[in-house]
Amino acid sequence: MSRASRPGHPRPTAVIAIAPDERSAEIVIEGQRQVVTGSVPKETRRAALDVATGYAARIGQPVLIDARDSNGYWNLVATPDGVVQAADRLPPTAGPAPAAARPPAPAERPGRGRRGLVIAGAAALAVVLLGGAGFVAWNLIPGDDPAAQTTTTEAQVLGHPAPPGYGDTVEFSEALAPGSQPGVSRDGDLMAFMDPDERLTLFDASGERLWSAALPAASTEFLGPPRFVDYDGEPAVVMETTGTLWFWPVAGGEHTSITLPEDASTQYVGSSALVRSGDDALVPVGGELAPVEVPGGAAPMLAEGAEVLTAVRTGAWTWVDPEGEVAEVTARRPENAGEMESVVTALREYVIVRWEPLRGEGAVLAFHDSRDGSVIGAAEIDPADLEDVRHRSGPIGTAAVSYGPVVMDPEAGTTAVVPGFEPQVAVGATVFGQLGGAPAAVDTAGEVRRPDPASAQPAGLLGGNAIVVHEDHLYAIPSQ
């Protein structure tokens, strides 16, 4: 149905037809047909309405919606800022007329300060998270039976095994751009992802949409997931395509971009992006790459704000900024250590140093504060357990830090060694990775749990919920 077929309604119209099994829906907008699917009814309804709100955002004007399923017909309107609400319109003439709609009472979503309408069918309540402008709408689609006006709901269940420590109920889910992954901030207060409509979307810790923005390139052109960084003293989301860094302010607003040198590689080990081009170290500042002079013999390790941490193999490490200000830091010797063997790597606020043992054989691996050199935690370790450890960014959360087989509790300063463990991501106080060629979850006490091989490894912890990805959908699942 097009706008021409609805005299008196100059705005475009979306027709949403939900299949009897509520696992798929057909959407027709201006003669263009699209089919969406969902693993559960509310996911199907959400996906269908997301198409309508996405179209409204693209054309910059409201879109009228004729929604229909086996229970009846409903008239809605989607606005460019992502809100879906009831429309004061007559129902379609074809087919049986729906029961008269009762004006719904505003209902507040627990834990959130926003209100809207409730969408429900005769069988169940469909909770729909809508795109754009951070609005979560609950809309009422009445059924033929007045009992359908109740607001009871069935919890969505994860359709695949959950990782250790998390339940299989779903707090919310969102569709992803095919083949993409979400990015979750280290402290778990923000999540960004690319959706199927080629938009970058930001959620807060409660799973509420803060904003959506059109991508400046196809989702397939971006390298890796969205990342959270400091840019010009403000938090930002950064994404990278070949030759370009793209920044979106967390607070909202237009994106900016910085062109990368042809031979550049970007590292996200610290709180800021560090660009390396040959022997040069550069940091994004004010819409361009500012060079930082690296002391002779040193290598750039990470960036914090506009400062770059540089280090030599043995000895003090140095913080340098684009203005040439230099601060040298000397590592303090752990109690059970002898001479320094090497600076291994730097991970966020930690510099990892390998020391000789004070007595006997082996090695001491210590996590040092990158600003004052103090020891945060240290572990005696067999050097053979460090031979195959890749010198790269490790899982650095707020409740667990890991490098190779060593897992540390940064608050208590305690460490545990799990020989052969290959860490991949820190989620809360658990580090997920591989052990003996199979998935493993290790806590800061060194206890090993084996996930179900069919479970998805979490991408991060958003608020109290782990974010897992399965078949181009992300799911927020609570801890047990």
Tab-separated table of C-alpha atoms in Angstrom:
chain	number	residue	atom	x	y	z
A	1	MET	CA	0.000	0.000	0.000
A	2	SER	CA	1.459	3.374	-0.996
A	3	ARG	CA	0.570	6.920	-0.028
A	4	ALA	CA	-1.431	7.199	-3.258
A	5	SER	CA	-3.697	4.357	-2.130
A	6	ARG	CA	-4.627	6.151	1.082
A	7	PRO	CA	-6.507	9.337	0.063
A	8	GLY	CA	-6.265	11.985	2.715
A	9	HIS	CA	-3.014	10.533	4.101
A	10	PRO	CA	-0.100	12.187	2.232
A	11	ARG	CA	2.495	10.459	4.391
A	12	PRO	CA	4.001	7.105	3.291
A	13	THR	CA	2.416	3.993	4.743
A	14	ALA	CA	4.048	0.789	5.974
A	15	VAL	CA	1.960	-2.383	5.950
A	16	ILE	CA	3.143	-4.963	8.492
A	17	ALA	CA	1.648	-8.459	8.224
A	18	ILE	CA	2.750	-10.843	10.989
A	19	ALA	CA	2.578	-14.564	10.141
A	20	PRO	CA	0.246	-16.805	12.192
A	21	ASP	CA	3.217	-18.440	13.943
A	22	GLU	CA	4.653	-14.954	14.685
A	23	ARG	CA	8.101	-16.089	13.560
A	24	SER	CA	8.166	-13.853	10.481
A	25	ALA	CA	6.598	-10.655	9.240
A	26	GLU	CA	6.239	-9.010	5.843
A	27	ILE	CA	6.704	-5.252	5.592
A	28	VAL	CA	5.701	-3.301	2.467
A	29	ILE	CA	6.692	0.372	2.256
A	30	GLU	CA	6.062	2.344	-0.912
A	31	GLY	CA	5.882	-0.870	-2.927
A	32	GLN	CA	9.121	-2.272	-1.498
A	33	ARG	CA	8.703	-5.645	0.238
A	34	GLN	CA	10.893	-6.897	3.067
A	35	VAL	CA	10.616	-9.974	5.276
A	36	VAL	CA	11.987	-10.130	8.814
A	37	THR	CA	12.143	-13.052	11.219
A	38	GLY	CA	12.452	-13.566	14.948
A	39	SER	CA	13.175	-16.482	17.229
A	40	VAL	CA	10.252	-15.401	19.443
A	41	PRO	CA	7.125	-13.313	18.689
A	42	LYS	CA	8.332	-10.135	20.372
A	43	GLU	CA	11.572	-10.274	18.392
A	44	THR	CA	9.589	-10.531	15.150
A	45	ARG	CA	7.405	-7.566	16.108
A	46	ARG	CA	10.423	-5.511	17.135
A	47	ALA	CA	12.232	-6.274	13.876
A	48	ALA	CA	9.174	-5.283	11.834
A	49	LEU	CA	8.703	-1.985	13.651
A	50	ASP	CA	12.431	-1.270	13.375
A	51	VAL	CA	12.052	-1.332	9.580
A	52	ALA	CA	9.301	1.291	9.794
A	53	THR	CA	11.186	3.532	12.230
A	54	GLY	CA	14.340	3.189	10.153
A	55	TYR	CA	12.471	4.312	7.044
A	56	ALA	CA	10.957	7.255	8.923
A	57	ALA	CA	14.440	8.300	10.045
A	58	ARG	CA	15.792	8.068	6.498
A	59	ILE	CA	13.074	10.222	4.919
A	60	GLY	CA	12.790	12.596	7.856
A	61	GLN	CA	9.014	12.388	8.264
A	62	PRO	CA	6.474	10.191	10.076
A	63	VAL	CA	5.397	6.894	8.524
A	64	LEU	CA	1.886	5.541	9.018
A	65	ILE	CA	1.713	1.845	9.940
A	66	ASP	CA	-1.044	-0.675	9.206
A	67	ALA	CA	-0.103	-3.606	11.482
A	68	ARG	CA	-2.007	-6.866	11.332
A	69	ASP	CA	-1.743	-10.389	12.731
A	70	SER	CA	-4.164	-13.265	13.321
A	71	ASN	CA	-5.869	-11.275	16.092
A	72	GLY	CA	-6.745	-8.093	14.195
A	73	TYR	CA	-5.530	-4.767	12.816
A	74	TRP	CA	-3.859	-1.754	14.442
A	75	ASN	CA	-3.059	1.733	13.239
A	76	LEU	CA	0.254	3.242	14.374
A	77	VAL	CA	2.653	5.985	13.377
A	78	ALA	CA	6.472	5.872	13.450
A	79	THR	CA	8.301	9.177	13.824
A	80	PRO	CA	11.804	10.011	12.542
A	81	ASP	CA	13.197	9.989	16.101
A	82	GLY	CA	12.205	6.360	16.574
A	83	VAL	CA	8.957	6.677	18.532
A	84	VAL	CA	6.003	4.418	17.639
A	85	GLN	CA	2.606	5.417	18.943
A	86	ALA	CA	-1.069	4.888	18.231
A	87	ALA	CA	-2.439	6.767	15.216
A	88	ASP	CA	-5.885	8.361	15.198
A	89	ARG	CA	-6.995	6.605	12.012
A	90	LEU	CA	-9.693	4.243	10.767
A	91	PRO	CA	-8.738	0.548	10.533
A	92	PRO	CA	-8.360	-1.097	7.103
A	93	THR	CA	-11.670	-2.023	5.467
A	94	ALA	CA	-10.623	-5.483	4.338
A	95	GLY	CA	-11.044	-8.359	6.749
A	96	PRO	CA	-12.845	-8.453	10.066
A	97	ALA	CA	-12.920	-5.287	12.098
A	98	PRO	CA	-10.831	-5.379	15.273
A	99	ALA	CA	-12.257	-4.985	18.717
A	100	ALA	CA	-12.425	-1.419	19.940
A	101	ALA	CA	-9.171	-0.302	21.482
A	102	ARG	CA	-9.176	0.738	25.082
A	103	PRO	CA	-6.963	3.700	25.926
A	104	PRO	CA	-3.988	2.140	27.721
A	105	ALA	CA	-2.782	3.493	31.034
A	106	PRO	CA	0.825	4.726	30.877
A	107	ALA	CA	3.155	2.117	32.310
A	108	GLU	CA	6.620	2.770	33.572
A	109	ARG	CA	9.298	0.270	32.696
A	110	PRO	CA	11.038	-0.944	35.870
A	111	GLY	CA	14.394	0.706	36.339
A	112	ARG	CA	13.791	3.326	33.648
A	113	GLY	CA	12.318	6.784	33.723
A	114	ARG	CA	10.506	6.720	30.378
A	115	ARG	CA	6.888	5.945	29.561
A	116	GLY	CA	5.035	4.838	26.466
A	117	LEU	CA	2.247	2.620	25.156
A	118	VAL	CA	2.104	-1.181	25.420
A	119	ILE	CA	1.908	-3.480	22.320
A	120	ALA	CA	0.167	-6.764	23.135
A	121	GLY	CA	-1.688	-9.447	21.223
A	122	ALA	CA	-4.391	-11.801	22.476
A	123	ALA	CA	-1.760	-14.426	23.189
A	124	ALA	CA	1.075	-12.457	24.804
A	125	LEU	CA	2.661	-9.062	25.357
A	126	ALA	CA	5.298	-8.102	22.796
A	127	VAL	CA	7.976	-5.832	24.176
A	128	VAL	CA	9.501	-3.723	21.423
A	129	LEU	CA	12.712	-1.748	21.656
A	130	LEU	CA	12.620	0.892	18.950
A	131	GLY	CA	15.438	2.624	17.109
A	132	GLY	CA	16.419	6.273	17.321
A	133	ALA	CA	16.629	9.004	19.942
A	134	GLY	CA	16.859	6.629	22.883
A	135	PHE	CA	13.099	6.040	23.198
A	136	VAL	CA	11.743	2.728	24.464
A	137	ALA	CA	8.077	2.388	23.504
A	138	TRP	CA	5.510	-0.110	24.769
A	139	ASN	CA	2.480	-0.097	22.454
A	140	LEU	CA	-0.961	-1.628	22.953
A	141	ILE	CA	-2.311	-3.765	20.119
A	142	PRO	CA	-5.675	-4.974	21.488
A	143	GLY	CA	-7.090	-8.387	20.732
A	144	ASP	CA	-10.659	-9.563	20.343
A	145	ASP	CA	-10.749	-10.681	23.961
A	146	PRO	CA	-10.750	-7.998	26.676
A	147	ALA	CA	-8.459	-10.296	28.643
A	148	ALA	CA	-5.781	-9.356	26.130
A	149	GLN	CA	-5.581	-5.969	27.828
A	150	THR	CA	-3.542	-7.457	30.672
A	151	THR	CA	0.175	-6.761	30.778
A	152	THR	CA	1.480	-10.173	31.764
A	153	THR	CA	4.508	-11.303	29.751
A	154	GLU	CA	6.516	-14.425	29.174
A	155	ALA	CA	10.266	-14.159	29.541
A	156	GLN	CA	12.260	-14.736	26.386
A	157	VAL	CA	14.563	-17.742	26.723
A	158	LEU	CA	17.982	-17.917	25.118
A	159	GLY	CA	17.866	-20.438	22.306
A	160	HIS	CA	21.383	-21.741	22.915
A	161	PRO	CA	23.515	-22.558	25.992
A	162	ALA	CA	24.520	-19.667	28.250
A	163	PRO	CA	28.132	-19.192	29.374
A	164	PRO	CA	29.067	-20.173	32.951
A	165	GLY	CA	27.693	-17.822	35.591
A	166	TYR	CA	24.797	-16.517	33.498
A	167	GLY	CA	21.160	-17.491	33.081
A	168	ASP	CA	19.312	-18.332	29.873
A	169	THR	CA	16.613	-15.685	30.172
A	170	VAL	CA	16.940	-12.684	27.864
A	171	GLU	CA	16.661	-9.153	29.247
A	172	PHE	CA	16.683	-7.709	25.724
A	173	SER	CA	18.004	-8.566	22.277
A	174	GLU	CA	18.918	-6.636	19.140
A	175	ALA	CA	19.666	-7.544	15.530
A	176	LEU	CA	23.200	-6.887	14.297
A	177	ALA	CA	24.598	-6.051	10.907
A	178	PRO	CA	25.569	-9.433	9.384
A	179	GLY	CA	28.958	-10.635	10.584
A	180	SER	CA	29.464	-7.746	13.016
A	181	GLN	CA	30.122	-7.713	16.755
A	182	PRO	CA	29.043	-5.261	19.471
A	183	GLY	CA	31.496	-3.262	21.564
A	184	VAL	CA	31.020	-2.941	25.325
A	185	SER	CA	32.851	-0.328	27.379
A	186	ARG	CA	35.336	-1.578	29.924
A	187	ASP	CA	33.311	-0.348	32.902
A	188	GLY	CA	30.113	-1.818	31.468
A	189	ASP	CA	28.107	1.384	31.223
A	190	LEU	CA	27.819	1.596	27.405
A	191	MET	CA	27.422	-0.680	24.385
A	192	ALA	CA	27.653	0.215	20.698
A	193	PHE	CA	26.766	-1.911	17.692
A	194	MET	CA	25.933	-1.712	13.987
A	195	ASP	CA	22.366	-2.718	13.137
A	196	PRO	CA	21.006	-4.217	9.878
A	197	ASP	CA	19.860	-0.753	8.758
A	198	GLU	CA	23.494	0.410	8.612
A	199	ARG	CA	23.245	2.518	11.750
A	200	LEU	CA	25.556	2.787	14.733
A	201	THR	CA	23.526	2.515	17.922
A	202	LEU	CA	24.485	3.314	21.514
A	203	PHE	CA	22.864	1.666	24.549
A	204	ASP	CA	23.327	2.469	28.231
A	205	ALA	CA	23.862	0.008	31.083
A	206	SER	CA	20.135	-0.615	31.495
A	207	GLY	CA	19.751	-1.573	27.832
A	208	GLU	CA	18.115	1.680	26.810
A	209	ARG	CA	18.885	3.188	23.430
A	210	LEU	CA	20.639	6.562	23.710
A	211	TRP	CA	21.018	7.345	20.019
A	212	SER	CA	21.429	5.928	16.530
A	213	ALA	CA	23.429	7.434	13.685
A	214	ALA	CA	23.786	6.545	10.025
A	215	LEU	CA	27.104	4.886	9.211
A	216	PRO	CA	29.401	6.818	6.845
A	217	ALA	CA	30.301	3.570	5.051
A	218	ALA	CA	28.837	0.095	4.612
A	219	SER	CA	28.971	-2.015	7.764
A	220	THR	CA	31.166	-4.556	5.952
A	221	GLU	CA	33.887	-1.914	5.502
A	222	PHE	CA	34.494	-1.425	9.224
A	223	LEU	CA	37.366	-3.266	10.856
A	224	GLY	CA	36.417	-4.872	14.154
A	225	PRO	CA	33.748	-3.836	16.649
A	226	PRO	CA	33.058	-0.322	17.924
A	227	ARG	CA	35.466	0.746	20.671
A	228	PHE	CA	35.194	3.268	23.464
A	229	VAL	CA	38.031	5.781	23.741
A	230	ASP	CA	38.940	9.192	25.077
A	231	TYR	CA	39.071	11.745	22.270
A	232	ASP	CA	39.910	15.385	22.972
A	233	GLY	CA	39.108	14.830	26.631
A	234	GLU	CA	35.621	13.405	26.019
A	235	PRO	CA	34.352	9.822	25.752
A	236	ALA	CA	33.744	8.707	22.186
A	237	VAL	CA	32.974	5.669	20.064
A	238	VAL	CA	35.621	4.984	17.447
A	239	MET	CA	35.397	2.749	14.402
A	240	GLU	CA	37.964	2.145	11.712
A	241	THR	CA	37.804	1.570	7.991
A	242	THR	CA	40.790	1.165	5.715
A	243	GLY	CA	42.518	4.535	5.862
A	244	THR	CA	40.107	6.320	8.220
A	245	LEU	CA	39.218	6.627	11.905
A	246	TRP	CA	35.612	7.649	12.630
A	247	PHE	CA	34.618	9.201	15.973
A	248	TRP	CA	31.145	9.679	17.473
A	249	PRO	CA	30.763	11.631	20.752
A	250	VAL	CA	29.107	9.478	23.409
A	251	ALA	CA	27.009	12.514	24.314
A	252	GLY	CA	25.604	12.537	20.760
A	253	GLY	CA	26.266	14.686	17.726
A	254	GLU	CA	27.858	14.478	14.301
A	255	HIS	CA	30.750	12.135	13.668
A	256	THR	CA	34.227	13.338	12.720
A	257	SER	CA	36.944	11.516	10.829
A	258	ILE	CA	40.729	11.398	10.632
A	259	THR	CA	42.640	10.063	7.622
A	260	LEU	CA	45.322	7.474	8.420
A	261	PRO	CA	48.691	7.146	6.685
A	262	GLU	CA	48.877	4.303	4.179
A	263	ASP	CA	51.182	2.168	6.337
A	264	ALA	CA	49.456	2.948	9.643
A	265	SER	CA	48.243	0.479	12.233
A	266	THR	CA	45.966	1.493	15.094
A	267	GLN	CA	46.177	0.050	18.609
A	268	TYR	CA	43.447	0.281	21.244
A	269	VAL	CA	45.412	-1.027	24.229
A	270	GLY	CA	45.034	2.154	26.284
A	271	SER	CA	42.113	4.477	26.823
A	272	SER	CA	42.874	6.273	23.533
A	273	ALA	CA	43.768	5.203	20.025
A	274	LEU	CA	47.499	4.961	19.276
A	275	VAL	CA	48.462	5.155	15.608
A	276	ARG	CA	51.823	3.757	14.559
A	277	SER	CA	53.294	4.574	11.165
A	278	GLY	CA	56.756	3.192	10.658
A	279	ASP	CA	58.784	4.463	13.615
A	280	ASP	CA	56.328	7.276	14.298
A	281	ALA	CA	53.735	7.365	17.088
A	282	LEU	CA	50.676	9.547	16.585
A	283	VAL	CA	47.562	10.328	18.629
A	284	PRO	CA	44.222	11.724	17.393
A	285	VAL	CA	43.881	15.318	18.618
A	286	GLY	CA	41.528	17.998	17.305
A	287	GLY	CA	40.649	16.222	14.070
A	288	GLU	CA	44.189	15.293	13.093
A	289	LEU	CA	47.034	12.991	14.059
A	290	ALA	CA	49.548	14.667	16.369
A	291	PRO	CA	53.061	13.154	16.374
A	292	VAL	CA	54.681	12.181	19.664
A	293	GLU	CA	58.457	12.026	19.855
A	294	VAL	CA	59.522	8.605	21.115
A	295	PRO	CA	62.775	8.528	23.104
A	296	GLY	CA	65.652	6.770	21.390
A	297	GLY	CA	65.672	3.014	21.877
A	298	ALA	CA	62.101	2.977	23.224
A	299	ALA	CA	58.925	1.612	21.669
A	300	PRO	CA	55.421	3.135	21.916
A	301	MET	CA	53.126	0.832	23.931
A	302	LEU	CA	49.761	2.576	24.378
A	303	ALA	CA	48.011	5.946	24.511
A	304	GLU	CA	46.098	7.505	27.402
A	305	GLY	CA	44.448	10.729	26.303
A	306	ALA	CA	47.116	12.511	24.260
A	307	GLU	CA	49.989	10.861	26.167
A	308	VAL	CA	51.930	7.873	24.879
A	309	LEU	CA	53.635	5.338	27.127
A	310	THR	CA	57.003	4.283	25.735
A	311	ALA	CA	59.363	1.675	27.142
A	312	VAL	CA	62.747	0.086	26.655
A	313	ARG	CA	63.408	-3.614	27.271
A	314	THR	CA	64.842	-3.054	30.727
A	315	GLY	CA	64.732	0.087	32.815
A	316	ALA	CA	62.289	2.926	33.349
A	317	TRP	CA	59.373	3.648	31.055
A	318	THR	CA	58.354	7.108	29.871
A	319	TRP	CA	55.149	9.057	29.265
A	320	VAL	CA	55.400	11.571	26.392
A	321	ASP	CA	52.815	13.998	24.973
A	322	PRO	CA	52.696	15.930	21.657
A	323	GLU	CA	54.148	19.035	23.351
A	324	GLY	CA	57.248	17.073	24.319
A	325	GLU	CA	56.490	16.837	28.048
A	326	VAL	CA	58.195	13.763	29.496
A	327	ALA	CA	57.542	11.828	32.724
A	328	GLU	CA	59.781	8.905	33.624
A	329	VAL	CA	58.542	6.028	35.794
A	330	THR	CA	60.728	3.463	37.552
A	331	ALA	CA	59.259	0.075	38.450
A	332	ARG	CA	59.366	-0.905	42.108
A	333	ARG	CA	60.802	-4.329	42.767
A	334	PRO	CA	58.361	-6.993	44.011
A	335	GLU	CA	59.212	-8.480	47.420
A	336	ASN	CA	60.074	-11.897	46.021
A	337	ALA	CA	61.985	-10.638	42.961
A	338	GLY	CA	65.580	-10.019	42.022
A	339	GLU	CA	66.719	-8.121	38.924
A	340	MET	CA	64.412	-6.971	36.144
A	341	GLU	CA	64.487	-9.244	33.115
A	342	SER	CA	62.256	-7.281	30.730
A	343	VAL	CA	59.293	-4.996	30.303
A	344	VAL	CA	56.830	-7.423	28.707
A	345	THR	CA	53.935	-5.189	27.640
A	346	ALA	CA	51.552	-2.476	28.777
A	347	LEU	CA	47.812	-3.000	29.275
A	348	ARG	CA	45.683	0.033	30.136
A	349	GLU	CA	46.978	1.319	33.503
A	350	TYR	CA	49.311	-1.658	33.985
A	351	VAL	CA	52.859	-2.291	32.831
A	352	ILE	CA	53.750	-5.976	33.012
A	353	VAL	CA	57.339	-6.717	33.954
A	354	ARG	CA	59.193	-10.012	34.171
A	355	TRP	CA	61.633	-10.282	37.056
A	356	GLU	CA	64.193	-12.838	38.157
A	357	PRO	CA	63.177	-14.728	41.314
A	358	LEU	CA	64.914	-13.675	44.517
A	359	ARG	CA	65.806	-17.312	45.168
A	360	GLY	CA	65.767	-20.437	43.065
A	361	GLU	CA	64.629	-20.816	39.483
A	362	GLY	CA	61.614	-19.580	37.610
A	363	ALA	CA	60.300	-16.076	37.039
A	364	VAL	CA	58.133	-13.442	38.658
A	365	LEU	CA	55.495	-11.741	36.525
A	366	ALA	CA	54.363	-8.450	38.069
A	367	PHE	CA	51.582	-5.977	37.210
A	368	HIS	CA	52.831	-2.426	37.903
A	369	ASP	CA	50.914	0.842	38.086
A	370	SER	CA	51.919	2.640	34.889
A	371	ARG	CA	52.008	6.058	36.616
A	372	ASP	CA	54.003	5.405	39.767
A	373	GLY	CA	55.598	1.989	39.175
A	374	SER	CA	54.091	0.378	42.288
A	375	VAL	CA	53.312	-3.342	42.290
A	376	ILE	CA	49.605	-4.122	41.997
A	377	GLY	CA	50.027	-7.915	41.919
A	378	ALA	CA	52.735	-10.485	41.195
A	379	ALA	CA	52.957	-14.229	40.590
A	380	GLU	CA	55.776	-16.741	40.559
A	381	ILE	CA	55.591	-18.622	37.294
A	382	ASP	CA	57.410	-21.259	35.284
A	383	PRO	CA	59.098	-19.444	32.367
A	384	ALA	CA	57.886	-22.223	30.068
A	385	ASP	CA	54.304	-21.039	30.693
A	386	LEU	CA	55.199	-17.672	29.162
A	387	GLU	CA	56.919	-18.944	26.021
A	388	ASP	CA	53.867	-19.028	23.764
A	389	VAL	CA	52.075	-16.018	25.238
A	390	ARG	CA	51.353	-13.470	22.537
A	391	HIS	CA	52.531	-9.954	23.304
A	392	ARG	CA	49.226	-8.249	22.656
A	393	SER	CA	46.399	-6.570	24.467
A	394	GLY	CA	44.997	-8.838	27.140
A	395	PRO	CA	41.638	-9.003	28.886
A	396	ILE	CA	41.580	-5.942	31.132
A	397	GLY	CA	38.356	-5.480	33.052
A	398	THR	CA	37.673	-3.615	36.255
A	399	ALA	CA	37.370	-6.804	38.344
A	400	ALA	CA	39.842	-9.088	36.550
A	401	VAL	CA	43.084	-8.606	34.644
A	402	SER	CA	44.872	-11.350	32.760
A	403	TYR	CA	48.092	-11.801	30.865
A	404	GLY	CA	48.800	-15.291	29.603
A	405	PRO	CA	48.163	-17.854	32.339
A	406	VAL	CA	48.145	-15.242	35.126
A	407	VAL	CA	44.781	-13.880	36.320
A	408	MET	CA	44.795	-10.991	38.807
A	409	ASP	CA	42.224	-9.396	41.076
A	410	PRO	CA	43.248	-5.716	40.776
A	411	GLU	CA	41.416	-4.647	43.928
A	412	ALA	CA	42.872	-7.324	46.207
A	413	GLY	CA	46.179	-7.605	44.339
A	414	THR	CA	45.966	-11.416	44.413
A	415	THR	CA	46.987	-13.578	41.458
A	416	ALA	CA	46.348	-17.096	40.235
A	417	VAL	CA	48.262	-19.086	37.628
A	418	VAL	CA	46.504	-21.520	35.285
A	419	PRO	CA	49.217	-23.086	33.051
A	420	GLY	CA	48.206	-23.205	29.398
A	421	PHE	CA	45.343	-20.753	29.745
A	422	GLU	CA	44.936	-18.360	26.804
A	423	PRO	CA	42.776	-15.403	27.935
A	424	GLN	CA	40.487	-13.643	25.482
A	425	VAL	CA	37.989	-11.425	27.325
A	426	ALA	CA	37.361	-10.314	30.919
A	427	VAL	CA	33.686	-10.245	31.903
A	428	GLY	CA	33.149	-9.175	35.492
A	429	ALA	CA	35.443	-11.247	37.729
A	430	THR	CA	35.756	-14.023	35.128
A	431	VAL	CA	38.195	-14.310	32.239
A	432	PHE	CA	37.018	-16.330	29.247
A	433	GLY	CA	39.460	-17.993	26.886
A	434	GLN	CA	40.945	-21.312	25.830
A	435	LEU	CA	42.598	-24.056	27.852
A	436	GLY	CA	43.870	-27.212	26.223
A	437	GLY	CA	42.161	-26.304	22.967
A	438	ALA	CA	38.699	-25.988	24.549
A	439	PRO	CA	36.738	-23.040	25.965
A	440	ALA	CA	37.398	-22.200	29.604
A	441	ALA	CA	36.245	-19.631	32.153
A	442	VAL	CA	38.709	-18.753	34.939
A	443	ASP	CA	38.000	-16.608	37.987
A	444	THR	CA	40.542	-14.584	39.962
A	445	ALA	CA	41.010	-17.488	42.395
A	446	GLY	CA	42.129	-19.713	39.517
A	447	GLU	CA	39.002	-21.886	39.474
A	448	VAL	CA	38.355	-23.266	35.993
A	449	ARG	CA	34.874	-23.859	34.605
A	450	ARG	CA	34.156	-25.431	31.245
A	451	PRO	CA	31.455	-23.735	29.149
A	452	ASP	CA	29.120	-25.786	27.001
A	453	PRO	CA	30.903	-26.025	23.616
A	454	ALA	CA	27.752	-24.642	21.961
A	455	SER	CA	27.655	-21.544	24.184
A	456	ALA	CA	28.771	-18.143	22.948
A	457	GLN	CA	31.664	-16.385	24.648
A	458	PRO	CA	30.460	-13.074	26.116
A	459	ALA	CA	31.454	-9.890	24.325
A	460	GLY	CA	31.382	-7.944	27.590
A	461	LEU	CA	29.350	-7.039	30.650
A	462	LEU	CA	26.713	-4.317	30.237
A	463	GLY	CA	25.432	-3.336	33.653
A	464	GLY	CA	24.738	-6.700	35.288
A	465	ASN	CA	24.101	-8.533	32.013
A	466	ALA	CA	26.522	-10.430	29.820
A	467	ILE	CA	26.256	-9.658	26.107
A	468	VAL	CA	26.403	-12.755	23.902
A	469	VAL	CA	26.083	-12.963	20.114
A	470	HIS	CA	24.351	-15.717	18.174
A	471	GLU	CA	23.376	-15.720	14.498
A	472	ASP	CA	23.718	-11.952	14.031
A	473	HIS	CA	21.748	-11.074	17.159
A	474	LEU	CA	23.016	-9.851	20.501
A	475	TYR	CA	21.375	-10.981	23.727
A	476	ALA	CA	21.666	-9.499	27.230
A	477	ILE	CA	21.484	-12.288	29.827
A	478	PRO	CA	21.605	-11.848	33.624
A	479	SER	CA	24.088	-13.339	36.052
A	480	GLN	CA	22.908	-16.284	38.116
